[in-house]
CSV table of C-alpha atoms in Angstrom, one decimal:
chain,number,residue,atom,x,y,z
C,1,GLN,CA,24.8,-3.7,96.4
C,2,GLN,CA,22.5,-5.5,98.7
C,3,GLN,CA,24.0,-8.9,99.4
C,4,VAL,CA,21.2,-10.2,101.6
C,5,LYS,CA,17.6,-9.9,100.3
C,6,GLN,CA,14.9,-10.3,102.9
C,7,SER,CA,11.2,-10.7,102.4
C,8,PRO,CA,8.5,-9.9,103.1
C,9,GLN,CA,8.9,-6.3,104.3
C,10,SER,CA,5.9,-6.7,106.7
C,11,LEU,CA,3.9,-9.7,107.8
C,12,ILE,CA,0.7,-10.1,109.8
C,13,VAL,CA,0.0,-13.5,111.3
C,14,GLN,CA,-2.8,-14.7,113.5
C,15,LYS,CA,-2.0,-15.8,117.1
C,16,GLY,CA,-1.0,-19.5,117.0
C,17,GLY,CA,0.0,-19.4,113.4
C,18,ILE,CA,3.4,-19.9,111.8
C,19,SER,CA,5.4,-16.9,110.8
C,20,ILE,CA,7.9,-17.4,108.0
C,21,ILE,CA,10.5,-14.8,106.9
C,22,ASN,CA,12.9,-15.5,104.0
C,23,CYS,CA,16.3,-14.4,103.1
C,24,ALA,CA,18.5,-15.0,100.0
C,25,TYR,CA,22.1,-14.3,99.4
C,26,GLU,CA,24.6,-14.3,96.6
C,27,ASN,CA,28.0,-14.5,98.3
C,28,THR,CA,28.9,-18.2,98.6
C,29,ALA,CA,31.7,-17.3,101.1
C,30,PHE,CA,29.1,-16.5,103.8
C,31,ASP,CA,29.5,-19.0,106.6
C,32,TYR,CA,27.4,-17.6,109.4
C,33,PHE,CA,23.8,-16.7,109.3
C,34,PRO,CA,22.2,-15.1,112.4
C,35,TRP,CA,18.7,-13.7,112.9
C,36,TYR,CA,18.2,-10.7,115.1
C,37,GLN,CA,14.9,-9.6,116.8
C,38,GLN,CA,14.3,-5.9,117.5
C,39,PHE,CA,11.5,-4.4,119.6
C,40,PRO,CA,10.5,-0.7,119.0
C,41,GLY,CA,13.0,1.7,120.5
C,42,LYS,CA,15.4,-1.0,121.3
C,43,GLY,CA,18.6,-2.4,119.8
C,44,PRO,CA,18.5,-5.8,118.0
C,45,ALA,CA,19.3,-8.9,120.0
C,46,LEU,CA,20.5,-12.2,118.6
C,47,LEU,CA,17.7,-14.7,118.3
C,48,ILE,CA,19.2,-17.8,116.6
C,49,ALA,CA,22.1,-18.5,114.2
C,50,ILE,CA,23.1,-21.3,111.9
C,51,ARG,CA,26.2,-22.4,110.0
C,52,PRO,CA,25.9,-23.9,106.5
C,53,ASP,CA,27.0,-27.4,107.5
C,54,VAL,CA,23.5,-28.0,108.9
C,55,SER,CA,20.1,-27.6,107.2
C,56,GLU,CA,18.0,-26.8,110.2
C,57,LYS,CA,18.4,-25.4,113.7
C,58,LYS,CA,15.6,-25.2,116.3
C,59,GLU,CA,15.5,-23.3,119.5
C,60,GLY,CA,12.1,-23.5,121.2
C,61,ARG,CA,9.5,-22.1,118.8
C,62,PHE,CA,12.1,-20.6,116.5
C,63,THR,CA,13.6,-22.6,113.6
C,64,ILE,CA,16.1,-21.7,110.9
C,65,SER,CA,15.9,-23.6,107.7
C,66,PHE,CA,19.0,-23.4,105.4
C,67,ASN,CA,19.2,-24.4,101.8
C,68,LYS,CA,22.8,-24.1,100.7
C,69,SER,CA,22.2,-25.0,97.0
C,70,ALA,CA,19.5,-22.4,96.7
C,71,LYS,CA,21.4,-19.9,98.8
C,72,GLN,CA,18.4,-19.2,100.9
C,73,PHE,CA,17.6,-19.4,104.6
C,74,SER,CA,14.4,-18.7,106.5
C,75,LEU,CA,13.1,-18.2,110.0
C,76,HIS,CA,10.0,-20.0,111.1
C,77,ILE,CA,8.2,-19.0,114.3
C,78,MET,CA,5.8,-21.7,115.4
C,79,ASP,CA,2.7,-20.9,117.5
C,80,SER,CA,3.3,-17.2,117.0
C,81,GLN,CA,2.4,-15.0,120.0
C,82,PRO,CA,1.6,-11.3,120.4
C,83,GLY,CA,5.0,-11.0,122.2
C,84,ASP,CA,6.7,-12.0,119.0
C,85,SER,CA,5.6,-8.8,117.3
C,86,ALA,CA,8.9,-7.1,116.4
C,87,THR,CA,11.2,-6.4,113.5
C,88,TYR,CA,13.4,-9.3,112.4
C,89,PHE,CA,16.6,-9.0,110.6
C,90,CYS,CA,18.5,-11.8,108.9
C,91,ALA,CA,22.3,-11.3,108.4
C,92,ALA,CA,25.2,-13.1,106.9
C,93,LYS,CA,29.0,-13.1,107.5
C,94,ALA,CA,32.0,-14.5,105.7
C,95,GLY,CA,34.9,-15.4,108.0
C,96,ASN,CA,36.3,-12.3,109.6
C,97,GLU,CA,34.3,-9.9,107.4
C,98,LYS,CA,31.5,-7.7,108.6
C,99,LEU,CA,28.0,-8.7,109.2
C,100,THR,CA,25.7,-7.9,106.2
C,101,PHE,CA,22.1,-7.3,107.3
C,102,GLY,CA,18.8,-7.8,105.4
C,103,THR,CA,16.4,-4.9,105.3
C,104,GLY,CA,14.1,-6.2,108.0
C,105,THR,CA,10.6,-7.7,108.4
C,106,ARG,CA,8.1,-6.1,110.6
C,107,LEU,CA,6.0,-8.9,112.1
C,108,THR,CA,2.7,-8.3,113.8
C,109,ILE,CA,0.8,-11.1,115.5
C,110,ILE,CA,-2.9,-10.4,115.9
C,111,PRO,CA,-5.3,-12.1,118.4
X,1,ASP,CA,20.8,-4.3,126.4
X,2,GLY,CA,23.8,-6.4,127.2
X,3,GLY,CA,26.0,-4.0,129.1
X,4,ILE,CA,26.2,-1.4,126.3
X,5,THR,CA,25.1,2.1,127.2
X,6,GLN,CA,24.2,4.7,124.6
X,7,SER,CA,23.4,8.3,125.5
X,8,PRO,CA,21.3,10.2,125.1
X,9,LYS,CA,18.3,8.2,123.9
X,10,TYR,CA,17.0,11.2,121.9
X,11,LEU,CA,19.1,14.0,120.5
X,12,PHE,CA,18.1,17.1,118.6
X,13,ARG,CA,20.4,19.4,116.7
X,14,LYS,CA,20.3,22.2,114.2
X,15,GLU,CA,21.7,21.7,110.8
X,16,GLY,CA,25.4,22.6,110.5
X,17,GLN,CA,26.3,21.5,114.0
X,18,ASN,CA,28.5,18.6,114.8
X,19,VAL,CA,27.1,16.2,117.4
X,20,THR,CA,28.8,13.3,119.3
X,21,LEU,CA,26.9,10.2,120.3
X,22,SER,CA,28.2,8.2,123.3
X,23,CYS,CA,28.8,4.5,123.5
X,24,GLU,CA,30.2,2.7,126.5
X,25,GLN,CA,30.5,-1.1,127.1
X,26,ASN,CA,31.4,-3.0,130.2
X,27,LEU,CA,31.6,-6.4,128.6
X,28,ASN,CA,35.4,-6.3,128.1
X,29,HIS,CA,34.8,-6.7,124.3
X,30,ASP,CA,37.6,-5.9,121.9
X,31,ALA,CA,35.5,-5.0,118.9
X,32,MET,CA,33.0,-2.2,118.7
X,33,TYR,CA,30.7,-1.0,115.9
X,34,TRP,CA,28.5,1.8,114.9
X,35,TYR,CA,25.4,1.2,112.7
X,36,ARG,CA,22.9,3.5,111.2
X,37,GLN,CA,19.3,2.3,110.9
X,38,ASP,CA,16.8,3.8,108.5
X,39,PRO,CA,13.3,2.5,107.7
X,40,GLY,CA,13.4,-0.1,105.0
X,41,GLN,CA,17.2,-0.2,104.8
X,42,GLY,CA,18.3,-2.5,107.6
X,43,LEU,CA,21.5,-1.8,109.5
X,44,ARG,CA,24.4,-0.2,107.7
X,45,LEU,CA,27.9,-0.2,109.1
X,46,ILE,CA,29.5,3.2,109.7
X,47,TYR,CA,32.7,2.4,111.5
X,48,TYR,CA,34.2,-0.4,113.5
X,49,SER,CA,37.1,-0.9,115.8
X,50,GLN,CA,38.9,-4.1,116.7
X,51,ILE,CA,41.4,-2.7,119.2
X,52,VAL,CA,42.1,0.6,121.0
X,53,ASN,CA,43.5,3.4,118.9
X,54,ASP,CA,42.5,1.6,115.7
X,55,PHE,CA,39.3,1.8,113.6
X,56,GLN,CA,38.2,1.2,110.0
X,57,LYS,CA,35.5,2.7,107.8
X,58,GLY,CA,32.4,0.7,107.1
X,59,ASP,CA,30.0,1.1,104.2
X,60,ILE,CA,28.8,4.6,104.9
X,61,ALA,CA,31.6,6.4,106.8
X,62,GLU,CA,31.3,9.8,104.9
X,63,GLY,CA,30.4,12.6,107.2
X,64,TYR,CA,31.1,10.6,110.4
X,65,SER,CA,34.2,10.3,112.6
X,66,VAL,CA,35.1,8.1,115.6
X,67,SER,CA,37.8,7.6,118.2
X,68,ARG,CA,38.8,4.6,120.3
X,69,GLU,CA,41.0,5.9,123.1
X,70,LYS,CA,39.7,3.4,125.7
X,71,LYS,CA,38.5,-0.2,125.3
X,72,GLU,CA,35.2,0.6,126.9
X,73,SER,CA,34.3,3.7,124.8
X,74,PHE,CA,33.7,4.3,121.1
X,75,PRO,CA,32.1,7.7,120.5
X,76,LEU,CA,30.7,8.7,117.1
X,77,THR,CA,30.7,12.2,115.8
X,78,VAL,CA,28.1,13.2,113.2
X,79,THR,CA,29.6,16.1,111.4
X,80,SER,CA,28.0,18.9,109.4
X,81,ALA,CA,29.3,17.1,106.3
X,82,GLN,CA,26.8,14.3,106.7
X,83,LYS,CA,24.0,15.2,104.3
X,84,ASN,CA,21.2,13.3,105.9
X,85,PRO,CA,22.0,12.7,109.6
X,86,THR,CA,18.5,12.1,110.9
X,87,ALA,CA,18.4,8.4,111.8
X,88,PHE,CA,18.5,5.8,114.6
X,89,TYR,CA,22.1,5.1,115.6
X,90,LEU,CA,23.1,1.8,117.1
X,91,CYS,CA,26.4,0.9,118.8
X,92,ALA,CA,27.4,-2.8,119.2
X,93,SER,CA,30.3,-4.8,120.5
X,94,SER,CA,31.6,-8.3,120.2
X,95,ILE,CA,34.4,-10.3,121.8
X,96,GLY,CA,36.3,-10.2,118.5
X,97,LYS,CA,35.5,-9.4,114.9
X,98,GLY,CA,36.1,-12.8,113.4
X,99,GLY,CA,34.1,-16.0,113.3
X,100,THR,CA,30.7,-16.3,114.9
X,101,TYR,CA,31.2,-13.9,117.8
X,102,GLU,CA,27.8,-12.5,118.7
X,103,GLN,CA,27.3,-8.8,118.4
X,104,TYR,CA,25.6,-7.2,121.4
X,105,PHE,CA,23.7,-4.0,120.6
X,106,GLY,CA,23.0,-1.0,122.7
X,107,PRO,CA,19.5,0.7,123.0
X,108,GLY,CA,20.3,3.2,120.3
X,109,THR,CA,20.2,7.0,120.0
X,110,ARG,CA,17.6,8.7,117.8
X,111,LEU,CA,19.1,11.8,116.2
X,112,THR,CA,17.0,14.4,114.7
X,113,VAL,CA,18.6,17.3,112.8
X,114,THR,CA,16.4,20.2,111.6
């Protein structure tokens, strides 16, 4: 049973545009929501994370928006650059339990 | 890749053979994990270990085995019982398992079984 649903599966955005990736979850016990970035042939790396007591977290061009009532969270990449082309995974965790990952979004930024 | 070494980067094996994937970390992390990555399926947890000489099954442990004899090392054996072993395998570690401890991933090993 997939506990974190991620969309879209792939996304093409023009350079300078805004990339938006969405995730939805069912388990209301989740209390930690990280986003990972993975380049081809590499392991994922933590990009940004949020806890449910805030609705938004921003780090540079990357912003997480969190909607607790809708059980949704999203990653926004402002002024998208070709170097942002990668696969992005959302994830969620409840307390001491394991991380549950979304299925990933392959983002391509075109000139 | 955050002080986590996985070797080799590419591995080829014949069907029916067991194969062991190496994972070493120098981060002094207590917890270590093995994930399998397949296209369109995200990362799925195979095994994890919180301390030396202790490990637990993840979501897809069948056909895999692990050991944790040293804090720094968490090798994964893909046995002949694993029905579809061809995949990208990722090792990760974190300071602890609980809370918001960041997981650091290694560069991965791509296993191809023919």
